[in-house]
Coordinates of C-alpha atoms in Angstrom, one line a residue:
X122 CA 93.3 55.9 84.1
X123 CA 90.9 52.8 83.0
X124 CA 89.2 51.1 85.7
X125 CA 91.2 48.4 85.0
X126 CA 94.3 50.4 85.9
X127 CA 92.6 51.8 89.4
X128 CA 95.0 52.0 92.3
X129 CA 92.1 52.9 94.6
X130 CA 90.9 49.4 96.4
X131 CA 87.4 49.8 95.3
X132 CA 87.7 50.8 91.9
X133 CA 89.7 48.1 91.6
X134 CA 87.2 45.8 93.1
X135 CA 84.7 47.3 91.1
X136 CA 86.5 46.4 87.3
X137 CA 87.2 42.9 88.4
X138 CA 83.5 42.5 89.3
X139 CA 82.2 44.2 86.2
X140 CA 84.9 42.9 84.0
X141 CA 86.0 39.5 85.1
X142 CA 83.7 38.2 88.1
X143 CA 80.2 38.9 86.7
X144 CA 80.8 37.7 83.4
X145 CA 81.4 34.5 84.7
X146 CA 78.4 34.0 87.1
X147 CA 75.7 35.8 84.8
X148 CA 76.4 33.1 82.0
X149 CA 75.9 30.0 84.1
X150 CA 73.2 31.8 86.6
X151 CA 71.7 34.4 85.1
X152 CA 68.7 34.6 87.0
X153 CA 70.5 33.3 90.8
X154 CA 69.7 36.4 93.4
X155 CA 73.4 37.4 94.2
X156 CA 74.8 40.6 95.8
X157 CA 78.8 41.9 94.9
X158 CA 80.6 44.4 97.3
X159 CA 83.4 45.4 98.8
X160 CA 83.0 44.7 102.7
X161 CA 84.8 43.2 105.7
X162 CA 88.1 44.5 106.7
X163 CA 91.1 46.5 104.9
X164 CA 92.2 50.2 104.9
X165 CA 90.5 50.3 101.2
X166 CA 86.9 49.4 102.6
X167 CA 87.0 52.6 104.4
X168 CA 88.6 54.2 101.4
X169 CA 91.5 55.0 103.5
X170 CA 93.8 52.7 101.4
X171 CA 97.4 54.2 99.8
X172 CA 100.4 52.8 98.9
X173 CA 101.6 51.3 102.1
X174 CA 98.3 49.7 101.9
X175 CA 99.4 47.2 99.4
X176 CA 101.9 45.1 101.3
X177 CA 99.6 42.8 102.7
X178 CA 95.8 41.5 102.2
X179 CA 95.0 44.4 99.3
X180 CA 94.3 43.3 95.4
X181 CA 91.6 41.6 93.3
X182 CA 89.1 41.1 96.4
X183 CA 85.8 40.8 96.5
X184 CA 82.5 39.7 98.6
X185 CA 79.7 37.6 96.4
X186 CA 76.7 36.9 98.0
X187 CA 74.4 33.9 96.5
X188 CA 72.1 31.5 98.0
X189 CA 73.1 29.0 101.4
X190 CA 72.7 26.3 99.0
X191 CA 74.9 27.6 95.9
X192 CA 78.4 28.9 97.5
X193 CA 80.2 25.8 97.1
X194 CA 79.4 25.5 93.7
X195 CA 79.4 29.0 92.6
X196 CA 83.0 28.6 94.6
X197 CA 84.5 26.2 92.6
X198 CA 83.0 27.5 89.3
X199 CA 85.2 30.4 90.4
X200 CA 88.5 28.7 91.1
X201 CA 87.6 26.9 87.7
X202 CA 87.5 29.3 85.2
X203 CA 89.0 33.6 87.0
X204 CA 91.8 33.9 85.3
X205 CA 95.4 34.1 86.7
X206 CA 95.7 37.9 86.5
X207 CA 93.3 41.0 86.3
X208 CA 94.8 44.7 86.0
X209 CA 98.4 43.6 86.3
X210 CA 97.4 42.1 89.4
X211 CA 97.5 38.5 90.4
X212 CA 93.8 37.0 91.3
X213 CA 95.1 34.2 93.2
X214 CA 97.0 35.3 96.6
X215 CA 97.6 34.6 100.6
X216 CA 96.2 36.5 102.7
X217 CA 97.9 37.6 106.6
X218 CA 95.6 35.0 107.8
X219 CA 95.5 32.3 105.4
X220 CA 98.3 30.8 103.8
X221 CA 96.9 29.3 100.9
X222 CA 97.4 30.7 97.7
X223 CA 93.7 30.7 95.9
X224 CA 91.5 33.7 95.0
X225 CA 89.3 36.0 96.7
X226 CA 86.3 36.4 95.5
X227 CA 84.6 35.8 99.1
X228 CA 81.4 33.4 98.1
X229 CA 78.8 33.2 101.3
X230 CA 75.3 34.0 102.0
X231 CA 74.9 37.1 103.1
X232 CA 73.1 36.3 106.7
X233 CA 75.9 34.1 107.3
X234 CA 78.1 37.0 106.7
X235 CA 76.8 40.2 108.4
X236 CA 76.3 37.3 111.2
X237 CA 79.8 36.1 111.5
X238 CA 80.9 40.0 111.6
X239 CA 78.8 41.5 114.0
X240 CA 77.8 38.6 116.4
X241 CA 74.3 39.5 115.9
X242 CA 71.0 38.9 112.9
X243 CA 71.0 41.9 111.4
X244 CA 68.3 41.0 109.2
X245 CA 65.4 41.6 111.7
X246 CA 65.4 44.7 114.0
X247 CA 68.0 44.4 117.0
X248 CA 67.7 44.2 121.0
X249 CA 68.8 47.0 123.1
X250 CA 71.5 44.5 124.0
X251 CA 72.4 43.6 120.2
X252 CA 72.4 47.4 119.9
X253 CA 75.6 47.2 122.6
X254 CA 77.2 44.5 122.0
X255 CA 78.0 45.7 117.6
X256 CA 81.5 47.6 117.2
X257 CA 82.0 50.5 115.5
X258 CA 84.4 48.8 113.1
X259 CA 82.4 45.3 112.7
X260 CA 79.3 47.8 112.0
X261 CA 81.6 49.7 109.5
X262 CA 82.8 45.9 108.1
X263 CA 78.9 45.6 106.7
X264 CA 78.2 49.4 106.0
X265 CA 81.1 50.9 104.2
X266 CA 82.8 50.0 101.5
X267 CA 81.0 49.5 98.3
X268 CA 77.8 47.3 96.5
X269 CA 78.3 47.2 93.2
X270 CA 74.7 45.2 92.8
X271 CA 72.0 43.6 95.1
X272 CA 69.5 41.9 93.0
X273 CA 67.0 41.1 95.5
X274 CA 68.0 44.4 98.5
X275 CA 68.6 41.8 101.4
X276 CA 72.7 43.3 101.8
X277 CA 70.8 46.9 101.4
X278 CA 68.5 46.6 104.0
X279 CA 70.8 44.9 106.3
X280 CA 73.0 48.1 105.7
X281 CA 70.6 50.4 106.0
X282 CA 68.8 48.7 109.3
X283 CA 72.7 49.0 110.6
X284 CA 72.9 53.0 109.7
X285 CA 72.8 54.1 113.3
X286 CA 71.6 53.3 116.8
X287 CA 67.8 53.6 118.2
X288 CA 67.6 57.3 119.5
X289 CA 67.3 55.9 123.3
X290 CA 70.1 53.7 122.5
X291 CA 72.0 56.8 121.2
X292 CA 71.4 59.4 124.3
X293 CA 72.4 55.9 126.3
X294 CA 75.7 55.8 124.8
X295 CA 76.4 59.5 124.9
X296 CA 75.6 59.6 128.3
X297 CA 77.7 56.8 129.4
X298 CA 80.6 58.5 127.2
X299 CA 80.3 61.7 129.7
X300 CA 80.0 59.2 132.8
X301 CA 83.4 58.2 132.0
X302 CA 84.9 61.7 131.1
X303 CA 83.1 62.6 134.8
X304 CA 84.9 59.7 136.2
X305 CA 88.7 60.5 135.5
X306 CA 88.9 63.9 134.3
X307 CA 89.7 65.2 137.8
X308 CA 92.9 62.8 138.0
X309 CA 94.6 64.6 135.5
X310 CA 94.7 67.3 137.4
X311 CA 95.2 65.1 140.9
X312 CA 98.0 63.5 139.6
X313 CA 99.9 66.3 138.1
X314 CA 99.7 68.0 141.3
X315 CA 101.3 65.2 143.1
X316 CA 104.4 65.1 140.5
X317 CA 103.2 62.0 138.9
X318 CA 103.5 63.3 135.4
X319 CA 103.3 60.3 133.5
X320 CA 100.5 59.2 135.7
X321 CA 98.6 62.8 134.3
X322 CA 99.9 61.9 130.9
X323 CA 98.4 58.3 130.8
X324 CA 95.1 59.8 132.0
X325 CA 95.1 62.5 129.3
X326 CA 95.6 59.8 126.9
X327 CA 92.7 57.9 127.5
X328 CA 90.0 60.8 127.9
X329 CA 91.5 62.0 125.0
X330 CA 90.1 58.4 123.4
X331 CA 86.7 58.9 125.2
X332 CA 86.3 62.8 123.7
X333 CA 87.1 61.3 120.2
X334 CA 84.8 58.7 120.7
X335 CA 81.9 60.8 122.1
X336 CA 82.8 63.0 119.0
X337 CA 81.7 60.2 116.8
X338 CA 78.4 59.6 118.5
X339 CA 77.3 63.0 118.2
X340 CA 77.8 62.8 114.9
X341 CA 75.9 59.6 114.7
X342 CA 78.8 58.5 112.9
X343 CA 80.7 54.6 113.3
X344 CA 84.0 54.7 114.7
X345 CA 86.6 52.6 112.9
X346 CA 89.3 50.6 115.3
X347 CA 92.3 52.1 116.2
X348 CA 94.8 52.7 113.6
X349 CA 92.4 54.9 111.9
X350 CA 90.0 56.7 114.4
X351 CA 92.4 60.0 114.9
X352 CA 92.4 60.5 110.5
X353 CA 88.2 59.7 110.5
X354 CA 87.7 61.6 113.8
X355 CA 89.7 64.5 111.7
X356 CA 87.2 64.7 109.7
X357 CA 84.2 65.0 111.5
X358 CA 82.3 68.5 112.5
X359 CA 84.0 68.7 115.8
X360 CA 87.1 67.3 114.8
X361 CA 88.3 70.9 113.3
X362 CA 88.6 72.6 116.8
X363 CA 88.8 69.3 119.0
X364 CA 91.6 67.4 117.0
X365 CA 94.5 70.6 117.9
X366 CA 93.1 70.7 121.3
X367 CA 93.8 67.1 122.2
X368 CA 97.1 67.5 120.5
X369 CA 97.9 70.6 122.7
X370 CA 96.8 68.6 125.5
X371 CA 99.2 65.4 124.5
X372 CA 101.7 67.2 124.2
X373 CA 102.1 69.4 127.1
X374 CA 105.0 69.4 129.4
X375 CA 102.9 71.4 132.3
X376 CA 99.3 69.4 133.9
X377 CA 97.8 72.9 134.2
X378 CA 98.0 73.1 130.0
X379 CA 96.9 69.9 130.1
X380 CA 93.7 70.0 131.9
X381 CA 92.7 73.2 130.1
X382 CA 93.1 71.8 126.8
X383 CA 90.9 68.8 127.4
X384 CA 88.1 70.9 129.2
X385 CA 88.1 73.0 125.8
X386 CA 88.1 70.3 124.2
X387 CA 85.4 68.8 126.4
X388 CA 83.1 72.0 126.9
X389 CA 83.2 72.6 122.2
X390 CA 81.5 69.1 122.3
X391 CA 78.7 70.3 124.8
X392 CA 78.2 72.7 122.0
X393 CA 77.9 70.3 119.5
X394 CA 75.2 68.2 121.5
X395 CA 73.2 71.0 121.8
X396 CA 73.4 71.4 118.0
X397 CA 72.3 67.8 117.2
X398 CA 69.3 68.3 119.5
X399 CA 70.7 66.5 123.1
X400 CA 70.1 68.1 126.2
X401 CA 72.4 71.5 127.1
X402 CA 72.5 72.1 130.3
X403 CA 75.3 74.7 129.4
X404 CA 79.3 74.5 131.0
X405 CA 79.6 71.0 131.4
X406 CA 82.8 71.5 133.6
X407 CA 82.9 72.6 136.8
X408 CA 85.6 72.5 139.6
X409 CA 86.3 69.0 141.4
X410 CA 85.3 70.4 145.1
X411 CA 87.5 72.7 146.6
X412 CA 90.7 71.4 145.0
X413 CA 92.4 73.2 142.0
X414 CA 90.8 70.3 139.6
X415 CA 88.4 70.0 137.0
X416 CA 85.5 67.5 136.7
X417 CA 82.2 67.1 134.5
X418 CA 79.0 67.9 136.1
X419 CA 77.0 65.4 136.6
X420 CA 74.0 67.5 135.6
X421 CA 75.2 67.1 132.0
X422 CA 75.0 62.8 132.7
X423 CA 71.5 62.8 134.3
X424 CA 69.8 65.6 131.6
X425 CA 70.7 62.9 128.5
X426 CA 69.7 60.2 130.5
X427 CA 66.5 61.6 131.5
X428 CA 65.5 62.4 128.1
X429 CA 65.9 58.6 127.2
X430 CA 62.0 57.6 126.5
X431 CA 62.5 53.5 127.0
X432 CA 62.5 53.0 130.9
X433 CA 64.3 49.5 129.6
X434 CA 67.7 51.7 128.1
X435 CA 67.1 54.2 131.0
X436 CA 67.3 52.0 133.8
X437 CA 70.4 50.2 132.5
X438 CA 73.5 50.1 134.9
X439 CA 75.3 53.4 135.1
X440 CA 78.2 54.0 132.7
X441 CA 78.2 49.8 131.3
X442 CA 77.8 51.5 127.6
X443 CA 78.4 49.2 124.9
X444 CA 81.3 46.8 124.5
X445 CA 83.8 49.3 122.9
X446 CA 82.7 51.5 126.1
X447 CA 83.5 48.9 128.4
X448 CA 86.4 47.3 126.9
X449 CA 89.8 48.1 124.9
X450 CA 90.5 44.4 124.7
X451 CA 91.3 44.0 121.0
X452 CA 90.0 40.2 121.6
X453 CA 86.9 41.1 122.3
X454 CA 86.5 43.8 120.2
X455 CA 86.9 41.6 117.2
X456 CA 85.4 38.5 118.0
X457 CA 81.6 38.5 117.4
X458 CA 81.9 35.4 119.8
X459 CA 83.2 37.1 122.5
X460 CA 81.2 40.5 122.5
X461 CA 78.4 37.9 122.6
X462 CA 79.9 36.8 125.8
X463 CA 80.6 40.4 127.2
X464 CA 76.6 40.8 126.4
X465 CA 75.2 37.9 128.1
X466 CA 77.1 38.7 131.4
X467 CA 76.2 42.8 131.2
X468 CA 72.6 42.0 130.6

């Protein structure tokens, strides 16, 4: 298989940039800084893309990154002179959220960009509230995917200044993710016991979420939205012994099964912090009172939050989190406009 014949998005990306794209802007400017990737959204920027994939938004697409003051023209050079097809593919296509039929070689400066994605300047070091307020996903729409060159390294530091959280940032995160395990877990055990099944099932569900996604940050790994955080999670260290477990616990006709599977579930990741170098205070479950429940103890919040250096991330509100902690709202999540706002009024 050539490159040009590569069904894999970012091979395919990669021959139209090599082969078509940089032809083009090296002869007119061959000494303008520029940077060419593979970012943003689409299954095939977390190289997750197959052949469903291709029925919307996936083809000859690419990011180009030139100066402020050149993207209109380099733009238009573009619409000028790509030709109509590349790899038996058409260069020139809509897109889900634009109708107009044009190609897709994204021109833009790169600070416009990674600013417009994550809500924050990711060229200079971030705030503690910055920090918060990124996504896994719009963090993973500047990081993944692929560079295929950065003449001048201003896309490759921005990536690598994005690689992963502060360390107090980090144990603030992790600790908030055990704050809201410690907050519900006893409910599925409340609820079950009162013959609200799908009350226990509901709540199941959504610790489920918050063991996958406290998964991810001790693995100081991004989590990608929704459609694809179960296939990444499965991938992960944990996600081996953890992924059956929430399964069993899903799919359990009987609350007592349940419970016990998401405590496994929940006491393997205590493990795993103590392997990544976070506080072990050893079982982090414990019995809710005197009732036939299970909770988190609470020793297991206050030993990650104690070993937070920064009074500043220390003394934040207990459990707030980030934005994906605080909020499932898929508005939010993926407008850099509106985590903003979700900042400002956490802060």
């Amino acid at each position: 298989m050539t490159k040009a014949d590569a069904a894999n998005g970012i091979e395919l990306s990669r021959a139209y940039w090599e082969q078509v794209v940089a032809p083009i802007v090296l002869e007119r400017w061959p000494s303008m800084p520029h940077a060419a990737a593979r970012l943003g959204h689409g299954s095939d920027v977390l190289d997750l893309d197959d052949e469903m994939s291709r029925d919307h938004d996936w083809g000859l697409r690419l990011n180009l990154f030139v100066p402020p003051e050149m993207t209109t023209e380099v733009d238009a050079a573009l619409a000028a002179s790509l030709p109509d097809r590349f790899a038996e593919r058409p260069t020139r296509f809509t897109m889900a959220s634009d109708a107009t039929v044009r190609h897709r070689v994204a021109v833009a400066d790169v600070r416009r960009f990674t600013t417009s994605t994550l809500g924050v300047n990711a060229w200079r070091d971030l705030t503690v509230d910055e920090w918060l307020s990124v996504t896994g996903q719009g963090v993973l729409e500047v990081t993944a995917g692929a560079v295929f060159v950065d003449t001048n390294g201003e896309l490759s530091g921005i990536r690598h200044r994005l690689r992963w959280y502060p360390d107090d940032v980090w144990r603030y995160v992790v600790a908030v993710d055990w704050a809201r395990l410690e907050q519900e877990l006893p409910f599925v055990g409340r609820t079950g016991g009162r013959g609200d099944d799908l009350g226990s099932r509901v709540l199941a569900a959504r610790l489920a979420g918050i063991v996958m996604h406290l998964g991810f940050l001790l693995e100081r790994r991004w989590p990608p939205y929704s459609k694809w955080i179960g296939t990444v999670f499965a991938t992960l260290q944990p996600g081996e012994e953890v992924t059956p477990l929430l399964g069993r616990a899903l799919a359990a006709d009987d609350w007592r099964e349940r419970e016990a599977a998401l405590v496994e579930g929940v006491r393997y990741l205590a493990l795993r912090q103590r392997d990544v170098g976070l506080p072990d205070v050893g079982d982090p479950v414990g019995r809710f009172y005197d009732r036939p429940a299970y909770g988190i103890r609470p020793e297991v919040i206050e030993a990650v939050t104690a070993s937070i250096v920064s009074a500043r991330v220390r003394d934040r509100p207990y459990g707030m989190g980030s934005t994906e902690q605080r909020s499932h709202n898929v508005n939010v999540l993926l407008d850099a406009a509106g985590r903003a706002g979700v900042r400002s009024s956490a802060s």
